[in-house]
Amino acid sequence: MKDERVENLGLRFLAMLAMCAIAFVVLSLASKVVGYWIAKLMPRRIEEIERRRRTPP
């Protein structure tokens, strides 16, 4: 009984670590994608805002 419990705890711990690692990787990839997206889109937005400011309504 004792050995099974210890093994079960070890497996649970490994599964928890794996899930944390996967979550960390997914979050880092998401932040990279969001950063790239912002870097791509923001200059265009700023240009549009500048054009609107320059042209009188």
PDB file of N, CA and C in Angstrom:
ATOM      1  N   MET A   1       0.836  -1.211   0.000  1.00  0.00           N
ATOM      2  CA  MET A   1       0.000   0.000   0.000  1.00  0.00           C
ATOM      3  C   MET A   1       0.873   1.265   0.000  1.00  0.00           C
ATOM      4  N   LYS A   2       1.891   1.251   0.849  1.00  0.00           N
ATOM      5  CA  LYS A   2       2.723   2.446   0.970  1.00  0.00           C
ATOM      6  C   LYS A   2       3.419   2.766  -0.349  1.00  0.00           C
ATOM      7  N   ASP A   3       4.005   1.725  -0.977  1.00  0.00           N
ATOM      8  CA  ASP A   3       4.737   1.939  -2.226  1.00  0.00           C
ATOM      9  C   ASP A   3       3.808   2.498  -3.307  1.00  0.00           C
ATOM     10  N   GLU A   4       2.599   1.961  -3.402  1.00  0.00           N
ATOM     11  CA  GLU A   4       1.650   2.431  -4.411  1.00  0.00           C
ATOM     12  C   GLU A   4       1.311   3.900  -4.190  1.00  0.00           C
ATOM     13  N   ARG A   5       1.110   4.269  -2.927  1.00  0.00           N
ATOM     14  CA  ARG A   5       0.788   5.670  -2.632  1.00  0.00           C
ATOM     15  C   ARG A   5       1.936   6.586  -3.051  1.00  0.00           C
ATOM     16  N   VAL A   6       3.152   6.188  -2.701  1.00  0.00           N
ATOM     17  CA  VAL A   6       4.315   7.014  -3.049  1.00  0.00           C
ATOM     18  C   VAL A   6       4.428   7.149  -4.569  1.00  0.00           C
ATOM     19  N   GLU A   7       4.248   6.036  -5.287  1.00  0.00           N
ATOM     20  CA  GLU A   7       4.334   6.056  -6.743  1.00  0.00           C
ATOM     21  C   GLU A   7       3.246   6.971  -7.315  1.00  0.00           C
ATOM     22  N   ASN A   8       2.039   6.861  -6.743  1.00  0.00           N
ATOM     23  CA  ASN A   8       0.930   7.681  -7.212  1.00  0.00           C
ATOM     24  C   ASN A   8       1.238   9.163  -7.008  1.00  0.00           C
ATOM     25  N   LEU A   9       1.793   9.500  -5.838  1.00  0.00           N
ATOM     26  CA  LEU A   9       2.150  10.895  -5.557  1.00  0.00           C
ATOM     27  C   LEU A   9       3.215  11.364  -6.551  1.00  0.00           C
ATOM     28  N   GLY A  10       4.212  10.505  -6.821  1.00  0.00           N
ATOM     29  CA  GLY A  10       5.259  10.872  -7.767  1.00  0.00           C
ATOM     30  C   GLY A  10       4.687  11.120  -9.149  1.00  0.00           C
ATOM     31  N   LEU A  11       3.772  10.253  -9.571  1.00  0.00           N
ATOM     32  CA  LEU A  11       3.155  10.437 -10.888  1.00  0.00           C
ATOM     33  C   LEU A  11       2.330  11.718 -10.924  1.00  0.00           C
ATOM     34  N   ARG A  12       1.603  11.959  -9.840  1.00  0.00           N
ATOM     35  CA  ARG A  12       0.804  13.197  -9.778  1.00  0.00           C
ATOM     36  C   ARG A  12       1.710  14.407  -9.862  1.00  0.00           C
ATOM     37  N   PHE A  13       2.837  14.350  -9.108  1.00  0.00           N
ATOM     38  CA  PHE A  13       3.779  15.469  -9.095  1.00  0.00           C
ATOM     39  C   PHE A  13       4.352  15.697 -10.497  1.00  0.00           C
ATOM     40  N   LEU A  14       4.736  14.592 -11.168  1.00  0.00           N
ATOM     41  CA  LEU A  14       5.276  14.710 -12.529  1.00  0.00           C
ATOM     42  C   LEU A  14       4.223  15.273 -13.479  1.00  0.00           C
ATOM     43  N   ALA A  15       2.989  14.819 -13.344  1.00  0.00           N
ATOM     44  CA  ALA A  15       1.918  15.312 -14.206  1.00  0.00           C
ATOM     45  C   ALA A  15       1.701  16.809 -13.969  1.00  0.00           C
ATOM     46  N   MET A  16       1.749  17.222 -12.694  1.00  0.00           N
ATOM     47  CA  MET A  16       1.580  18.632 -12.363  1.00  0.00           C
ATOM     48  C   MET A  16       2.717  19.451 -12.986  1.00  0.00           C
ATOM     49  N   LEU A  17       3.948  18.943 -12.850  1.00  0.00           N
ATOM     50  CA  LEU A  17       5.093  19.649 -13.436  1.00  0.00           C
ATOM     51  C   LEU A  17       4.941  19.757 -14.946  1.00  0.00           C
ATOM     52  N   ALA A  18       4.521  18.659 -15.585  1.00  0.00           N
ATOM     53  CA  ALA A  18       4.356  18.665 -17.035  1.00  0.00           C
ATOM     54  C   ALA A  18       3.290  19.686 -17.438  1.00  0.00           C
ATOM     55  N   MET A  19       2.188  19.715 -16.714  1.00  0.00           N
ATOM     56  CA  MET A  19       1.117  20.659 -17.043  1.00  0.00           C
ATOM     57  C   MET A  19       1.594  22.095 -16.866  1.00  0.00           C
ATOM     58  N   CYS A  20       2.359  22.336 -15.794  1.00  0.00           N
ATOM     59  CA  CYS A  20       2.893  23.691 -15.567  1.00  0.00           C
ATOM     60  C   CYS A  20       3.843  24.073 -16.710  1.00  0.00           C
ATOM     61  N   ALA A  21       4.693  23.122 -17.117  1.00  0.00           N
ATOM     62  CA  ALA A  21       5.635  23.407 -18.201  1.00  0.00           C
ATOM     63  C   ALA A  21       4.886  23.703 -19.497  1.00  0.00           C
ATOM     64  N   ILE A  22       3.866  22.906 -19.787  1.00  0.00           N
ATOM     65  CA  ILE A  22       3.080  23.116 -21.012  1.00  0.00           C
ATOM     66  C   ILE A  22       2.383  24.478 -20.963  1.00  0.00           C
ATOM     67  N   ALA A  23       1.805  24.802 -19.810  1.00  0.00           N
ATOM     68  CA  ALA A  23       1.121  26.087 -19.663  1.00  0.00           C
ATOM     69  C   ALA A  23       2.117  27.234 -19.861  1.00  0.00           C
ATOM     70  N   PHE A  24       3.322  27.088 -19.291  1.00  0.00           N
ATOM     71  CA  PHE A  24       4.341  28.128 -19.425  1.00  0.00           C
ATOM     72  C   PHE A  24       4.722  28.319 -20.888  1.00  0.00           C
ATOM     73  N   VAL A  25       4.931  27.209 -21.594  1.00  0.00           N
ATOM     74  CA  VAL A  25       5.308  27.285 -23.013  1.00  0.00           C
ATOM     75  C   VAL A  25       4.187  27.945 -23.817  1.00  0.00           C
ATOM     76  N   VAL A  26       2.943  27.542 -23.550  1.00  0.00           N
ATOM     77  CA  VAL A  26       1.811  28.114 -24.292  1.00  0.00           C
ATOM     78  C   VAL A  26       1.710  29.612 -24.026  1.00  0.00           C
ATOM     79  N   LEU A  27       1.880  30.018 -22.762  1.00  0.00           N
ATOM     80  CA  LEU A  27       1.787  31.442 -22.434  1.00  0.00           C
ATOM     81  C   LEU A  27       2.913  32.227 -23.095  1.00  0.00           C
ATOM     82  N   SER A  28       4.124  31.676 -23.086  1.00  0.00           N
ATOM     83  CA  SER A  28       5.244  32.394 -23.703  1.00  0.00           C
ATOM     84  C   SER A  28       5.020  32.533 -25.210  1.00  0.00           C
ATOM     85  N   LEU A  29       4.528  31.462 -25.846  1.00  0.00           N
ATOM     86  CA  LEU A  29       4.250  31.542 -27.286  1.00  0.00           C
ATOM     87  C   LEU A  29       3.156  32.575 -27.550  1.00  0.00           C
ATOM     88  N   ALA A  30       2.115  32.566 -26.722  1.00  0.00           N
ATOM     89  CA  ALA A  30       1.017  33.516 -26.908  1.00  0.00           C
ATOM     90  C   ALA A  30       1.530  34.947 -26.763  1.00  0.00           C
ATOM     91  N   SER A  31       2.387  35.186 -25.759  1.00  0.00           N
ATOM     92  CA  SER A  31       2.902  36.543 -25.564  1.00  0.00           C
ATOM     93  C   SER A  31       3.772  36.961 -26.757  1.00  0.00           C
ATOM     94  N   LYS A  32       4.557  36.004 -27.305  1.00  0.00           N
ATOM     95  CA  LYS A  32       5.368  36.323 -28.481  1.00  0.00           C
ATOM     96  C   LYS A  32       4.473  36.680 -29.652  1.00  0.00           C
ATOM     97  N   VAL A  33       3.406  35.893 -29.867  1.00  0.00           N
ATOM     98  CA  VAL A  33       2.491  36.145 -30.987  1.00  0.00           C
ATOM     99  C   VAL A  33       1.812  37.493 -30.817  1.00  0.00           C
ATOM    100  N   VAL A  34       1.363  37.786 -29.585  1.00  0.00           N
ATOM    101  CA  VAL A  34       0.686  39.060 -29.332  1.00  0.00           C
ATOM    102  C   VAL A  34       1.652  40.219 -29.550  1.00  0.00           C
ATOM    103  N   GLY A  35       2.902  40.073 -29.076  1.00  0.00           N
ATOM    104  CA  GLY A  35       3.898  41.121 -29.275  1.00  0.00           C
ATOM    105  C   GLY A  35       4.166  41.356 -30.753  1.00  0.00           C
ATOM    106  N   TYR A  36       4.297  40.278 -31.515  1.00  0.00           N
ATOM    107  CA  TYR A  36       4.542  40.386 -32.951  1.00  0.00           C
ATOM    108  C   TYR A  36       3.356  41.065 -33.642  1.00  0.00           C
ATOM    109  N   TRP A  37       2.139  40.667 -33.229  1.00  0.00           N
ATOM    110  CA  TRP A  37       0.912  41.219 -33.809  1.00  0.00           C
ATOM    111  C   TRP A  37       0.824  42.718 -33.533  1.00  0.00           C
ATOM    112  N   ILE A  38       1.130  43.108 -32.274  1.00  0.00           N
ATOM    113  CA  ILE A  38       1.088  44.531 -31.901  1.00  0.00           C
ATOM    114  C   ILE A  38       2.138  45.290 -32.711  1.00  0.00           C
ATOM    115  N   ALA A  39       3.349  44.716 -32.826  1.00  0.00           N
ATOM    116  CA  ALA A  39       4.411  45.383 -33.575  1.00  0.00           C
ATOM    117  C   ALA A  39       4.016  45.539 -35.042  1.00  0.00           C
ATOM    118  N   LYS A  40       3.277  44.578 -35.586  1.00  0.00           N
ATOM    119  CA  LYS A  40       2.846  44.652 -36.975  1.00  0.00           C
ATOM    120  C   LYS A  40       1.719  45.666 -37.163  1.00  0.00           C
ATOM    121  N   LEU A  41       0.738  45.630 -36.256  1.00  0.00           N
ATOM    122  CA  LEU A  41      -0.475  46.427 -36.471  1.00  0.00           C
ATOM    123  C   LEU A  41      -0.357  47.859 -35.963  1.00  0.00           C
ATOM    124  N   MET A  42       0.360  48.072 -34.855  1.00  0.00           N
ATOM    125  CA  MET A  42       0.371  49.410 -34.256  1.00  0.00           C
ATOM    126  C   MET A  42       0.917  50.492 -35.195  1.00  0.00           C
ATOM    127  N   PRO A  43       2.026  50.261 -35.923  1.00  0.00           N
ATOM    128  CA  PRO A  43       2.493  51.333 -36.823  1.00  0.00           C
ATOM    129  C   PRO A  43       1.432  51.777 -37.818  1.00  0.00           C
ATOM    130  N   ARG A  44       0.664  50.829 -38.351  1.00  0.00           N
ATOM    131  CA  ARG A  44      -0.413  51.185 -39.279  1.00  0.00           C
ATOM    132  C   ARG A  44      -1.460  52.044 -38.577  1.00  0.00           C
ATOM    133  N   ARG A  45      -1.827  51.651 -37.368  1.00  0.00           N
ATOM    134  CA  ARG A  45      -2.822  52.429 -36.620  1.00  0.00           C
ATOM    135  C   ARG A  45      -2.315  53.846 -36.376  1.00  0.00           C
ATOM    136  N   ILE A  46      -1.038  53.946 -35.980  1.00  0.00           N
ATOM    137  CA  ILE A  46      -0.463  55.268 -35.692  1.00  0.00           C
ATOM    138  C   ILE A  46      -0.471  56.108 -36.973  1.00  0.00           C
ATOM    139  N   GLU A  47      -0.129  55.482 -38.108  1.00  0.00           N
ATOM    140  CA  GLU A  47      -0.160  56.209 -39.381  1.00  0.00           C
ATOM    141  C   GLU A  47      -1.568  56.709 -39.685  1.00  0.00           C
ATOM    142  N   GLU A  48      -2.562  55.853 -39.454  1.00  0.00           N
ATOM    143  CA  GLU A  48      -3.954  56.270 -39.707  1.00  0.00           C
ATOM    144  C   GLU A  48      -4.331  57.450 -38.831  1.00  0.00           C
ATOM    145  N   ILE A  49      -3.961  57.384 -37.547  1.00  0.00           N
ATOM    146  CA  ILE A  49      -4.293  58.479 -36.628  1.00  0.00           C
ATOM    147  C   ILE A  49      -3.588  59.760 -37.076  1.00  0.00           C
ATOM    148  N   GLU A  50      -2.319  59.654 -37.479  1.00  0.00           N
ATOM    149  CA  GLU A  50      -1.571  60.826 -37.956  1.00  0.00           C
ATOM    150  C   GLU A  50      -2.246  61.431 -39.192  1.00  0.00           C
ATOM    151  N   ARG A  51      -2.680  60.576 -40.113  1.00  0.00           N
ATOM    152  CA  ARG A  51      -3.367  61.076 -41.322  1.00  0.00           C
ATOM    153  C   ARG A  51      -4.628  61.827 -40.940  1.00  0.00           C
ATOM    154  N   ARG A  52      -5.390  61.260 -40.012  1.00  0.00           N
ATOM    155  CA  ARG A  52      -6.643  61.899 -39.589  1.00  0.00           C
ATOM    156  C   ARG A  52      -6.339  63.255 -38.951  1.00  0.00           C
ATOM    157  N   ARG A  53      -5.247  63.339 -38.189  1.00  0.00           N
ATOM    158  CA  ARG A  53      -4.888  64.625 -37.558  1.00  0.00           C
ATOM    159  C   ARG A  53      -4.479  65.631 -38.606  1.00  0.00           C
ATOM    160  N   ARG A  54      -3.728  65.186 -39.611  1.00  0.00           N
ATOM    161  CA  ARG A  54      -3.213  66.111 -40.636  1.00  0.00           C
ATOM    162  C   ARG A  54      -4.349  66.662 -41.489  1.00  0.00           C
ATOM    163  N   THR A  55      -5.242  65.770 -41.953  1.00  0.00           N
ATOM    164  CA  THR A  55      -6.318  66.224 -42.829  1.00  0.00           C
ATOM    165  C   THR A  55      -7.380  66.934 -42.009  1.00  0.00           C
ATOM    166  N   PRO A  56      -7.731  68.145 -42.359  1.00  0.00           N
ATOM    167  CA  PRO A  56      -8.790  68.846 -41.617  1.00  0.00           C
ATOM    168  C   PRO A  56     -10.155  68.233 -41.900  1.00  0.00           C
ATOM    169  N   PRO A  57     -11.005  68.153 -40.926  1.00  0.00           N
ATOM    170  CA  PRO A  57     -12.329  67.521 -41.123  1.00  0.00           C
ATOM    171  C   PRO A  57     -13.251  68.371 -42.004  1.00  0.00           C
TER     172      PRO A  57
END
